[in-house]
Coordinates of C-alpha atoms and ligand atoms in Angstrom, one line a residue:
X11 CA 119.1 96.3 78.2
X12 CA 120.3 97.8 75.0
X13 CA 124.3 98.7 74.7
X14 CA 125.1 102.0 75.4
X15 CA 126.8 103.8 72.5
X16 CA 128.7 106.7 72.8
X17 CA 127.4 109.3 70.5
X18 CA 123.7 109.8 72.2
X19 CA 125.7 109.1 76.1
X20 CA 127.7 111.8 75.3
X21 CA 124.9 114.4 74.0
X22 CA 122.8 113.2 77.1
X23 CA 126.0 114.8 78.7
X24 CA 125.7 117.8 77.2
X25 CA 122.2 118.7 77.9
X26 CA 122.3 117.8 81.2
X27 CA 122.7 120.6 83.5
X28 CA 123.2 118.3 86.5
X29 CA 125.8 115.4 86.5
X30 CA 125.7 112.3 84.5
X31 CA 127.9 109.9 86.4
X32 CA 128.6 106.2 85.7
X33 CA 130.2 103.7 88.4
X34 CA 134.0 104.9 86.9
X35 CA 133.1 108.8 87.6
X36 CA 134.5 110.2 90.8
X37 CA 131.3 111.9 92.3
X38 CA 129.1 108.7 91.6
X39 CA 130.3 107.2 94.7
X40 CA 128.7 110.6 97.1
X41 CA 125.8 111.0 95.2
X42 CA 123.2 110.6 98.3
X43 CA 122.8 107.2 99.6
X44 CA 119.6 105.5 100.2
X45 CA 117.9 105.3 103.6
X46 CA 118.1 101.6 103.9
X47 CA 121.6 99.6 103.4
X48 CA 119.5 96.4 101.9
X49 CA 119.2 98.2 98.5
X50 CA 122.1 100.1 97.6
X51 CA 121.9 99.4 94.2
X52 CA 124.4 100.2 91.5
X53 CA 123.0 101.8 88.6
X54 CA 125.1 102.0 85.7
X55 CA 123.7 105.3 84.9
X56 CA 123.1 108.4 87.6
X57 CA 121.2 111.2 85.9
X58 CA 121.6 114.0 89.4
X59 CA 118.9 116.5 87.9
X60 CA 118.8 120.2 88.2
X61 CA 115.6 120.6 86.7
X62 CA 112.9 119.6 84.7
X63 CA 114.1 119.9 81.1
X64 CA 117.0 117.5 83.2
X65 CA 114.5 115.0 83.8
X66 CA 112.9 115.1 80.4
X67 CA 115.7 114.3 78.9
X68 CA 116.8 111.6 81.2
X69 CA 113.6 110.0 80.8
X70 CA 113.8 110.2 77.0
X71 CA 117.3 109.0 77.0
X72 CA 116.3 105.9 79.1
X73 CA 113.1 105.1 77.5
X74 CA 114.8 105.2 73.9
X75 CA 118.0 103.2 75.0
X76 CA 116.0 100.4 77.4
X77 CA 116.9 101.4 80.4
X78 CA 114.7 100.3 83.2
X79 CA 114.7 103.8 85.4
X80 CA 114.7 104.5 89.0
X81 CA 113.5 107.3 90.8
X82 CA 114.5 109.1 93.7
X83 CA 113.2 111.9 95.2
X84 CA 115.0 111.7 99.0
X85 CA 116.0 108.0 98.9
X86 CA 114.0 106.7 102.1
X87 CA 111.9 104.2 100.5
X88 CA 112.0 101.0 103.2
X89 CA 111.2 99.1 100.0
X90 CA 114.2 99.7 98.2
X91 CA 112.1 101.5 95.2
X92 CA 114.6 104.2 94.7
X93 CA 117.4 102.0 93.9
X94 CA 118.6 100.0 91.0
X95 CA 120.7 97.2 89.8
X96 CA 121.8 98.4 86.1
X97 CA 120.0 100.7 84.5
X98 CA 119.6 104.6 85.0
X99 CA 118.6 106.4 88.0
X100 CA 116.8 109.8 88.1
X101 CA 118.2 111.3 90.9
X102 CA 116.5 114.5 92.0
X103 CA 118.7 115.5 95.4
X104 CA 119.4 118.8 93.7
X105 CA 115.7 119.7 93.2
X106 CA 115.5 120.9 96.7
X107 CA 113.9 124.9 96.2
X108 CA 111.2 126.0 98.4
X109 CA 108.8 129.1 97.9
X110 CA 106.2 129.9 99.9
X111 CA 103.4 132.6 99.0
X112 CA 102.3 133.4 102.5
X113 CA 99.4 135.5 101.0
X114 CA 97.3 132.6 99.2
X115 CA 98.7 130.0 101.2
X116 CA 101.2 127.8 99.0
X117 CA 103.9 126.4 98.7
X118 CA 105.8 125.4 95.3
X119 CA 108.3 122.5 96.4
X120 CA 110.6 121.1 93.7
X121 CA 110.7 116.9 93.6
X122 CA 113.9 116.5 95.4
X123 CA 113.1 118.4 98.6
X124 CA 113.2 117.0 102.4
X125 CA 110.7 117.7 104.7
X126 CA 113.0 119.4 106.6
X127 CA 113.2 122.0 103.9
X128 CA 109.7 122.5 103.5
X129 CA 109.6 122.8 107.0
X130 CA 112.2 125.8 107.1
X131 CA 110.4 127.9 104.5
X132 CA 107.2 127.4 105.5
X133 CA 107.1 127.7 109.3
X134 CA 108.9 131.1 108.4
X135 CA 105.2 132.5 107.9
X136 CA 103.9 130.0 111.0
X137 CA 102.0 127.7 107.9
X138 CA 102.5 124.2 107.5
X139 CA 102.3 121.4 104.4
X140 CA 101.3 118.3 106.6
X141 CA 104.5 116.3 106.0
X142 CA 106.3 113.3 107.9
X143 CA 107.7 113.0 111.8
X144 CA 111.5 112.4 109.9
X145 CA 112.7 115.9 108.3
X146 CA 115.3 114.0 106.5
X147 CA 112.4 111.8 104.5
X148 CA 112.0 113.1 100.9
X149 CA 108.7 115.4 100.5
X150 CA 108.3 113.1 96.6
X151 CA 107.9 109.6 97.9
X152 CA 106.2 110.2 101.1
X153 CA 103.3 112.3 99.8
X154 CA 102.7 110.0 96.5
X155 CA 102.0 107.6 98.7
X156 CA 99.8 109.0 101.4
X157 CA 101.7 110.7 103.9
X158 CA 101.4 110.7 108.0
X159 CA 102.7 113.2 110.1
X160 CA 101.7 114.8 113.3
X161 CA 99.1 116.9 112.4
X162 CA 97.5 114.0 110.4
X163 CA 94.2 114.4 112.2
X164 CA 93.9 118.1 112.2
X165 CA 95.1 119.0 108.4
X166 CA 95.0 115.3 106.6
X167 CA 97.3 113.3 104.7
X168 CA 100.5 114.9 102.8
X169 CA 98.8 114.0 99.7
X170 CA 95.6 115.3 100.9
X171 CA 97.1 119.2 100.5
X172 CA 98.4 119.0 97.2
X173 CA 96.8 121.3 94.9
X174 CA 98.7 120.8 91.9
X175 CA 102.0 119.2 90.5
X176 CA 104.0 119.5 87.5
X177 CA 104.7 115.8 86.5
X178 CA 107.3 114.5 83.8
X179 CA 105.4 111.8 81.7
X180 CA 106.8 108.1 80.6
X181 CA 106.2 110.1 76.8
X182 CA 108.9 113.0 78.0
X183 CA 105.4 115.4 78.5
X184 CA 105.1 117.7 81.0
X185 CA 101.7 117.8 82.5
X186 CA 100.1 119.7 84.7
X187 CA 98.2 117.7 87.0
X188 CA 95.1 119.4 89.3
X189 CA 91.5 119.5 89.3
X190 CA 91.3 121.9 86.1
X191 CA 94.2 119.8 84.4
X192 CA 94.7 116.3 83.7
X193 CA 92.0 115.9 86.8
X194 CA 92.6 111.7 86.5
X195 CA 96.4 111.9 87.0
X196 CA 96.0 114.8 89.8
X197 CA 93.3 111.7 91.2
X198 CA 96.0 109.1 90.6
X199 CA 99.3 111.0 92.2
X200 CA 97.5 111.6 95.3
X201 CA 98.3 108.0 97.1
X202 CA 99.3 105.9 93.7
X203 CA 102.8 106.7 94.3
X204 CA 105.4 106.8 91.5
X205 CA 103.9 105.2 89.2
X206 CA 102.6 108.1 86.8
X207 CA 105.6 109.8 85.9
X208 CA 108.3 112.3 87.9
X209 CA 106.9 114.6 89.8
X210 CA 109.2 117.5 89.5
X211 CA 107.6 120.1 91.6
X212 CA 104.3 119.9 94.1
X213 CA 101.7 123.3 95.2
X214 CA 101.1 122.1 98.3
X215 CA 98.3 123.9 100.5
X216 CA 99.8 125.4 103.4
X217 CA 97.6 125.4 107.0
X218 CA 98.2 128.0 110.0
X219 CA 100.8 125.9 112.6
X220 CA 103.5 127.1 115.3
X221 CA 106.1 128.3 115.1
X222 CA 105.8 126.8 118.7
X223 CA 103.4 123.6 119.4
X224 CA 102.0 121.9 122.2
X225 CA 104.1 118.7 122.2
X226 CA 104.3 115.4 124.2
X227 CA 106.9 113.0 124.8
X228 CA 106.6 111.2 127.7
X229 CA 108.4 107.8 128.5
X230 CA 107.7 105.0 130.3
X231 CA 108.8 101.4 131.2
X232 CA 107.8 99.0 128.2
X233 CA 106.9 96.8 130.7
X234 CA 104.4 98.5 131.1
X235 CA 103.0 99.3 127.8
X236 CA 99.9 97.4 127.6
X237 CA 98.7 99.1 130.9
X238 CA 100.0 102.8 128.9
X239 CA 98.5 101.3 125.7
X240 CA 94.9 101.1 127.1
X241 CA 95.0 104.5 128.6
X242 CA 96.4 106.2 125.5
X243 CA 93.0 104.2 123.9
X244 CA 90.7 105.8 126.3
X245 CA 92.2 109.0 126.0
X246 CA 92.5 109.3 121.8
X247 CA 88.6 107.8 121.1
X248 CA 87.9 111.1 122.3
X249 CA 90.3 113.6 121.4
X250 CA 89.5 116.7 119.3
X251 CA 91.1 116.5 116.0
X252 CA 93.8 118.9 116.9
X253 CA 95.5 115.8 119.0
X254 CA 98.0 113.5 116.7
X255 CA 98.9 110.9 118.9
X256 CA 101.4 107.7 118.9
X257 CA 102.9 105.1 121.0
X258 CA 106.5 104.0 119.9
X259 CA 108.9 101.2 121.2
X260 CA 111.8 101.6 120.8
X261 CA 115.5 100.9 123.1
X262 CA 117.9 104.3 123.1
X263 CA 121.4 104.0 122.9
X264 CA 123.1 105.8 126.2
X265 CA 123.2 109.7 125.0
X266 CA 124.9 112.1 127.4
X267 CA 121.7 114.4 126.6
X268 CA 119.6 111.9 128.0
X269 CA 118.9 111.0 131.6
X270 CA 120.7 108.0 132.2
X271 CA 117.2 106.3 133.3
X272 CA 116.2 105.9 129.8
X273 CA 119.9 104.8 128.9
X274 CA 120.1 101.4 126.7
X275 CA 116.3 101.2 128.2
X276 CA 113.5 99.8 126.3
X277 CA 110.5 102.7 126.4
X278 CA 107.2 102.9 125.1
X279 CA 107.0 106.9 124.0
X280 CA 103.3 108.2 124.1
X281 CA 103.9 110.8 121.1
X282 CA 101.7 113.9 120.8
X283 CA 101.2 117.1 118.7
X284 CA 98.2 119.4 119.3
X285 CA 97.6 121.6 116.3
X286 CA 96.1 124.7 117.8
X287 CA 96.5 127.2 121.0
X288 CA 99.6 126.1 122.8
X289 CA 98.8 126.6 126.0
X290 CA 95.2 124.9 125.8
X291 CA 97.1 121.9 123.8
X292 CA 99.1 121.3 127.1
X293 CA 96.0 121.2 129.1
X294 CA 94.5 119.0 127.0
X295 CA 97.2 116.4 126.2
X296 CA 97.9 116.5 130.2
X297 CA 96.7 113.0 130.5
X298 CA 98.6 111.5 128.0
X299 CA 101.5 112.5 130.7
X300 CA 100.1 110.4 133.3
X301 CA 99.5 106.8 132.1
X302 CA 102.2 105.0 133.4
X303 CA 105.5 105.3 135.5
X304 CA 107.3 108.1 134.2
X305 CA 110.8 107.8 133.6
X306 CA 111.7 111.1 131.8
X307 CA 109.7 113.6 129.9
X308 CA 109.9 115.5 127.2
X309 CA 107.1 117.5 126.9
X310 CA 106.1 121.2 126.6
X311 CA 105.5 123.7 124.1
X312 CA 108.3 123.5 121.2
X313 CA 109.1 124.7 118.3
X314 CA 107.2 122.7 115.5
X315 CA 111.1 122.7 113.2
X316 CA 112.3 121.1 116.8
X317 CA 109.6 118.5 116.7
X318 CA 109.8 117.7 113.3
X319 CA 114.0 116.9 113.7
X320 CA 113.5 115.4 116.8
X321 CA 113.6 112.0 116.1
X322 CA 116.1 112.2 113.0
X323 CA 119.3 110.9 115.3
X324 CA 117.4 107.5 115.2
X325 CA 116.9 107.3 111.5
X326 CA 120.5 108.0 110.2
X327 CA 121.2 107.7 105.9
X328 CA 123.0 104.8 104.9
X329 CA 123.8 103.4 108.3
X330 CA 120.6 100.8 109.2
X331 CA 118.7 98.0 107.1
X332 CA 115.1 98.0 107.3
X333 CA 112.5 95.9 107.0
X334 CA 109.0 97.4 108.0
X335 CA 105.4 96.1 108.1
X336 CA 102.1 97.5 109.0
X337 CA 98.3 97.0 109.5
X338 CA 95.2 99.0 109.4
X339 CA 92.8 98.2 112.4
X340 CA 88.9 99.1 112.4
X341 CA 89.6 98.8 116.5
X342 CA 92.6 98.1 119.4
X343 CA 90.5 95.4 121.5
X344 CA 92.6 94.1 124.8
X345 CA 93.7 91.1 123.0
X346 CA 95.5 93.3 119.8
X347 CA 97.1 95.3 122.8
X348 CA 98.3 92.3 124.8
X349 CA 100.1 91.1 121.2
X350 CA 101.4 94.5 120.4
X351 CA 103.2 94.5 123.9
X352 CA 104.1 91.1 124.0
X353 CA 105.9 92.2 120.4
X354 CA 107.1 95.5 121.8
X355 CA 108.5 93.6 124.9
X356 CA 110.3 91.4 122.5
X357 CA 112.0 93.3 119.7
X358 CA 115.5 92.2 117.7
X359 CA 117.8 94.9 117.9
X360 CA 117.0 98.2 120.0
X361 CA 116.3 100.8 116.8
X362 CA 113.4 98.0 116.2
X363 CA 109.9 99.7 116.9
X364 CA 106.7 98.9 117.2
X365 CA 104.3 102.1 116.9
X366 CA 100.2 102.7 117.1
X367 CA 99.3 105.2 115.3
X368 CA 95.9 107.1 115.8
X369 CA 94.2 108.4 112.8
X370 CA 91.1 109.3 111.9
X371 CA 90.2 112.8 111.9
X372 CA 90.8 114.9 108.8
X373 CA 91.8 111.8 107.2
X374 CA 88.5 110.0 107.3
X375 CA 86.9 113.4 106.2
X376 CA 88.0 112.5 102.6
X377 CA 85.9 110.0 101.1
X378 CA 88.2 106.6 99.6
X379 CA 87.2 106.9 96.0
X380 CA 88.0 110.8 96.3
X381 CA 91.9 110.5 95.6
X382 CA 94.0 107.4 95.0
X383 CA 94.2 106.5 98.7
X384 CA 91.6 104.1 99.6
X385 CA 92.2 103.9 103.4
X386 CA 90.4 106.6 105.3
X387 CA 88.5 104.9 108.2
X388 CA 90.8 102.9 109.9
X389 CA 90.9 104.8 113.5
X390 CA 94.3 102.8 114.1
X391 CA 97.6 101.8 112.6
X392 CA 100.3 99.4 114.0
X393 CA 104.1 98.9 112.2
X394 CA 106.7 97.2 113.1
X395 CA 109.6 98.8 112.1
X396 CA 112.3 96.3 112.0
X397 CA 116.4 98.1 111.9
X398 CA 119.6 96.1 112.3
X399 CA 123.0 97.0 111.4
X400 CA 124.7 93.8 110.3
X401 CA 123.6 92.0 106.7
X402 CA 124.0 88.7 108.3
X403 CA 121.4 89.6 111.2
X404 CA 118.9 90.4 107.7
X405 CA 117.1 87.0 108.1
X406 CA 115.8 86.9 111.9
X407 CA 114.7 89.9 111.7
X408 CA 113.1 89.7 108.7
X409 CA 111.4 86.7 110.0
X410 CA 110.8 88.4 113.6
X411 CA 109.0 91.2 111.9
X412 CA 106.8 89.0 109.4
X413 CA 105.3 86.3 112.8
X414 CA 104.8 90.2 114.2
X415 CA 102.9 91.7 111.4
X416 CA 101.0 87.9 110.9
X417 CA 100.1 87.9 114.6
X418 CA 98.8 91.7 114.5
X419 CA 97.0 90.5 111.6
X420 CA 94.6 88.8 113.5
X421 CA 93.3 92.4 114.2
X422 CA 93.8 93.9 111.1
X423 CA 91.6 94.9 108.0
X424 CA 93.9 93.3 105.7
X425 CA 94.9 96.5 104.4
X426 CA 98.7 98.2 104.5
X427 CA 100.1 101.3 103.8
X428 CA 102.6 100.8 101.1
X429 CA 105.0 103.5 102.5
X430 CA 105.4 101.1 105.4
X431 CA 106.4 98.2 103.4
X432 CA 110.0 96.4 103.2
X433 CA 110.8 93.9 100.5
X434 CA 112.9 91.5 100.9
X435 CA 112.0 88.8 98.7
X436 CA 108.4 89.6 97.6
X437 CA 107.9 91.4 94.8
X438 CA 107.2 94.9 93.7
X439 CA 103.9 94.7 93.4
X440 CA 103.4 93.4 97.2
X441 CA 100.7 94.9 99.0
X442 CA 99.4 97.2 96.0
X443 CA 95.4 95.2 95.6
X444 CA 94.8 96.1 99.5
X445 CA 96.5 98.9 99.6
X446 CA 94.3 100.3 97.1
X447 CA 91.4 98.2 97.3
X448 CA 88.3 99.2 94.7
X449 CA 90.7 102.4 93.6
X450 CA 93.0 99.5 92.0
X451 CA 90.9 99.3 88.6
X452 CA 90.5 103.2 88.2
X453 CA 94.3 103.8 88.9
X454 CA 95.1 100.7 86.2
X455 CA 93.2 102.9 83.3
X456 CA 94.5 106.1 84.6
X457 CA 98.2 104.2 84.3
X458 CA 97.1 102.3 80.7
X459 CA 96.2 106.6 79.6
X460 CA 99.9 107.9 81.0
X461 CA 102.4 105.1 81.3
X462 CA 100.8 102.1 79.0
X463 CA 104.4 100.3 78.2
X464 CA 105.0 100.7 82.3
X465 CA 108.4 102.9 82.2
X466 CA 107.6 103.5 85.7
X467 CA 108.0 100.3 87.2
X468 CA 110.3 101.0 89.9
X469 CA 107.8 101.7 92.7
X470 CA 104.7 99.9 94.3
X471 CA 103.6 98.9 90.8
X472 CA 100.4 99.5 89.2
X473 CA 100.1 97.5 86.1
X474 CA 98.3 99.0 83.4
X475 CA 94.9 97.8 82.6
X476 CA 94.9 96.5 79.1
Ligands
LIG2 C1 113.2 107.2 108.7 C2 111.9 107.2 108.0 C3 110.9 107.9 108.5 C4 109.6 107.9 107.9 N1 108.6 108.6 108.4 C5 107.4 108.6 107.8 C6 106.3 109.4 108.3 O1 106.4 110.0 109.3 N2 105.2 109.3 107.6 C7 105.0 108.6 106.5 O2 103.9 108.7 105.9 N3 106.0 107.9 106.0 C8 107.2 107.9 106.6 N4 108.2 107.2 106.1 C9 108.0 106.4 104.9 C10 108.2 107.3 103.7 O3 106.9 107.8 103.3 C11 108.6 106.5 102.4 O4 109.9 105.9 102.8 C12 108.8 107.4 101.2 O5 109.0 106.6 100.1 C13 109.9 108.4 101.4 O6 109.9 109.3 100.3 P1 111.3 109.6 99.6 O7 111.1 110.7 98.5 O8 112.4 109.8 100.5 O9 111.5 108.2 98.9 P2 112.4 107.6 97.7 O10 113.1 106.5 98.2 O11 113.2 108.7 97.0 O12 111.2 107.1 96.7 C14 110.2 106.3 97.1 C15 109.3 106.0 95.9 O13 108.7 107.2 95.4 C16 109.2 107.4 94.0 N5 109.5 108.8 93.9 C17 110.4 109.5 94.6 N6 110.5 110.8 94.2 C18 109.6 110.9 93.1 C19 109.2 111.9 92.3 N7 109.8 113.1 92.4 N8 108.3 111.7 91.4 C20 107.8 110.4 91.2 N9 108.1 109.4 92.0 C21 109.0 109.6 93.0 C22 110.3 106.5 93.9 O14 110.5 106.1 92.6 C23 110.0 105.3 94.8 O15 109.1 104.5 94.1 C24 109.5 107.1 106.7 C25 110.5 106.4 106.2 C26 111.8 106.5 106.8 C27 112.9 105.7 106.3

């Protein structure tokens, strides 16, 4: 890393219209922390951007002093790939703005934003960007890489409704990327994560949703989740596209708001949005009600905002370490079921899950070489979603979470989704050949065209093709 000398840090200063904070500064200690307590890395540098000329110069600055950069857009990667040891980090918490155009259906979101912002905006004009089930999970991250959410099989991926971005190049350009512009990085950016430059602001697509849904929630005994597993299978291999459906594991902590019944009580959740007429989405996601000893229920027609922060008391900032895992899988035959209750029968620490996931739908009606995100057929998606609170408990469950994701793998394709994917001590680039299977080479060129010394190598890293 080159030494820093005063004359360009202080001009950086200057130009910034955000902060530029080093460890000494009072304010570097609040800027936002990450999601996961495993990588709370200390930069020496904190570039807090309030726009893009911010993040231009910021890049400049870091590429002509050394520094290895880090970007964050809302600091949930499970990876630890908005965090760094040394170095500068890009922080774009203040890039939160939202406009919708109701009349043509889009929404400009700047790079920073949380879901739960988009949310608020959008659903305002009873449109949705297909985002995450976490509002408090930044919009950047999540839809670079993919992007699942609950109306995943209705609408499609996050990445899947962005019609254009603005992205800040590893050469300090500012490129428009979309099919008219720069079509190869628009290509890349949808699933190659960060690894093309900062995206500073996404036009997403927005799609007619709520404000009130047809939503399920029903829990029952995790003993008996392999008998709730294979009616939930019966019931989703023929479900219209407007059902997204999951099945979570997880143990609540007693919550006055709860029923006592479900208090410090390991539940398997049968999940379920219907994208469409509310009344008919209760009718037909009755049965997903009725697999299983009911101990309390949650379900009925809610508002989508309600859904979408629903489940954010589980996932507080700064607070849990995480290690997560997950595999694609081309079926859910009795024997993947029997292991993915024995595992959900046998979790760690209580905020542990393990969730199925049914895709398909929209998702598969993009074909895998169409954007950067190879996976489109897999019909299901099991993660184990391992959360602790204490470093020294890092290494069982770790371990507990690797035997999990091997034994799934029996089942599996092979491939993962790289938003789902801790590190502990593999490396960056863990994951990225399945994850992006005969898309790998393309991306490598389209990286070699925008980012050929790899600035950008902070993230689930691309290298570029030589
Ligand atoms: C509690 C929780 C719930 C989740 N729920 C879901 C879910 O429902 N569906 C789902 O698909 N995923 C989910 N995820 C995974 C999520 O998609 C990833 O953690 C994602 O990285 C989060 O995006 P972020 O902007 O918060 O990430 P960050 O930690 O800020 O960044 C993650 C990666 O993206 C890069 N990046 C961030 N912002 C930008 C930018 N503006 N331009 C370029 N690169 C950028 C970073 O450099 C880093 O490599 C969840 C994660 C958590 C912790």
């Amino acid at each position: 890393m080159a030494t820093r000398t005063q004359a360009p840090f202080d001009a950086l200063r200057a130009s910034i219209r955000g902060d530029v904070l080093e460890p000494a500064d009072p304010g570097y200690a609040a800027v936002r922390g990450t999601f996961n307590t495993m990588h709370d890395g200390r930069p020496a540098l904190i570039v807090s951007c309030c726009g893009t000329a911010d993040v231009v110069d910021a890049v400049n600055f870091a590429r002509d002093h050394g520094l290895p950069v880090a970007v964050r857009g809302g600091g949930h990667s499970i990876a630890g790939l908005s965090a760094t040891e040394g170095g500068m980090l890009i922080d774009l918490a203040p890039m939160r703005g939202v406009h919708v155009d109701p009349d043509r259906r889009l929404a400009h979101v700047q790079g920073g934003a949380l879901w739960a912002d988009v949310d608020r905006e959008t659903q305002r004009f009873g449109l949705v960007a297909p985002g995450g089930v976490v509002s408090d999970t930044g919009v950047a991250g999540l839809t670079l890489g993919g992007g699942y959410g609950w109306v995943r099989r209705k609408y499609g991926l996050s990445c899947d409704s962005v019609f254009e971005a603005e992205v800040v190049c590893a050469d300090g350009e500012v490129r428009t990327a979309s099919e008219i512009s720069n079509p190869d990085l628009y290509w890349a950016i949808r699933g190659g994560g960060g690894n093309f430059g900062i995206v500073t602001s996404f036009t997403f697509e927005l799609h007619p949703l709520g404000p009130d849904v047809a939503f399920v929630a029903t829990m029952y005994p995790v003993e008996e989740v392999g008998e709730v597993l294979r009616g939930w299978r019966e019931y989703v291999e023929q479900a219209p596209n407007e059902v997204t459906s999951v099945c979570v594991t997880i143990t609540f902590p007693a919550n006055p708001e709860m029923p006592e019944v479900v208090h410090d009580r390991p539940v398997a959740i049968i999940g379920g949005v219907y994208a469409g007429d509310v009344d008919e989405g209760m009718k037909i996601m009755q049965p997903l009600r009725e697999l299983g000893t009911v101990l309390f229920d949650m379900s009925g027609p809610t508002p989508f905002t309600g859904v979408q922060t629903g489940f954010d008391p589980l996932f507080p900032r700064s607070t849990l370490r995480a290690y997560w895992k997950s595999q694609y899988l081309d079926e859910l035959p009795d024997a993947a079921i029997d292991t993915i209750a024995a595992k959900a029968q046998d979790r760690p620490a209580p905020l542990t899950l393990v969730n199925t996931f049914h895709m398909g739908g929209a998702i598969a009606n993009v074909g895998e070489e169409e954007t950067a995100f190879a996976e489109r057929t897999a019909p299901y998606m099991v993660s184990i979603d391992g959360m602790w609170s204490e470093a020294g408990d890092d290494d069982a469950n770790i371990a507990w979470v690797r035997s999990g994701w091997n034994d799934i793998g029996r089942f599996g394709t092979g491939a993962v989704y790289l938003n789902f994917t801790g590190l502990a001590d593999e490396t960056p680039e863990a994951g990225v050949a399945t994850a992006f299977g005969r898309n790998l080479r393309r991306l490598a060129e389209v990286k070699a065209t925008y980012d050929p010394d790899n600035f950008f190598r902070i993230n689930n890293n691309i290298a570029p093709a030589h």
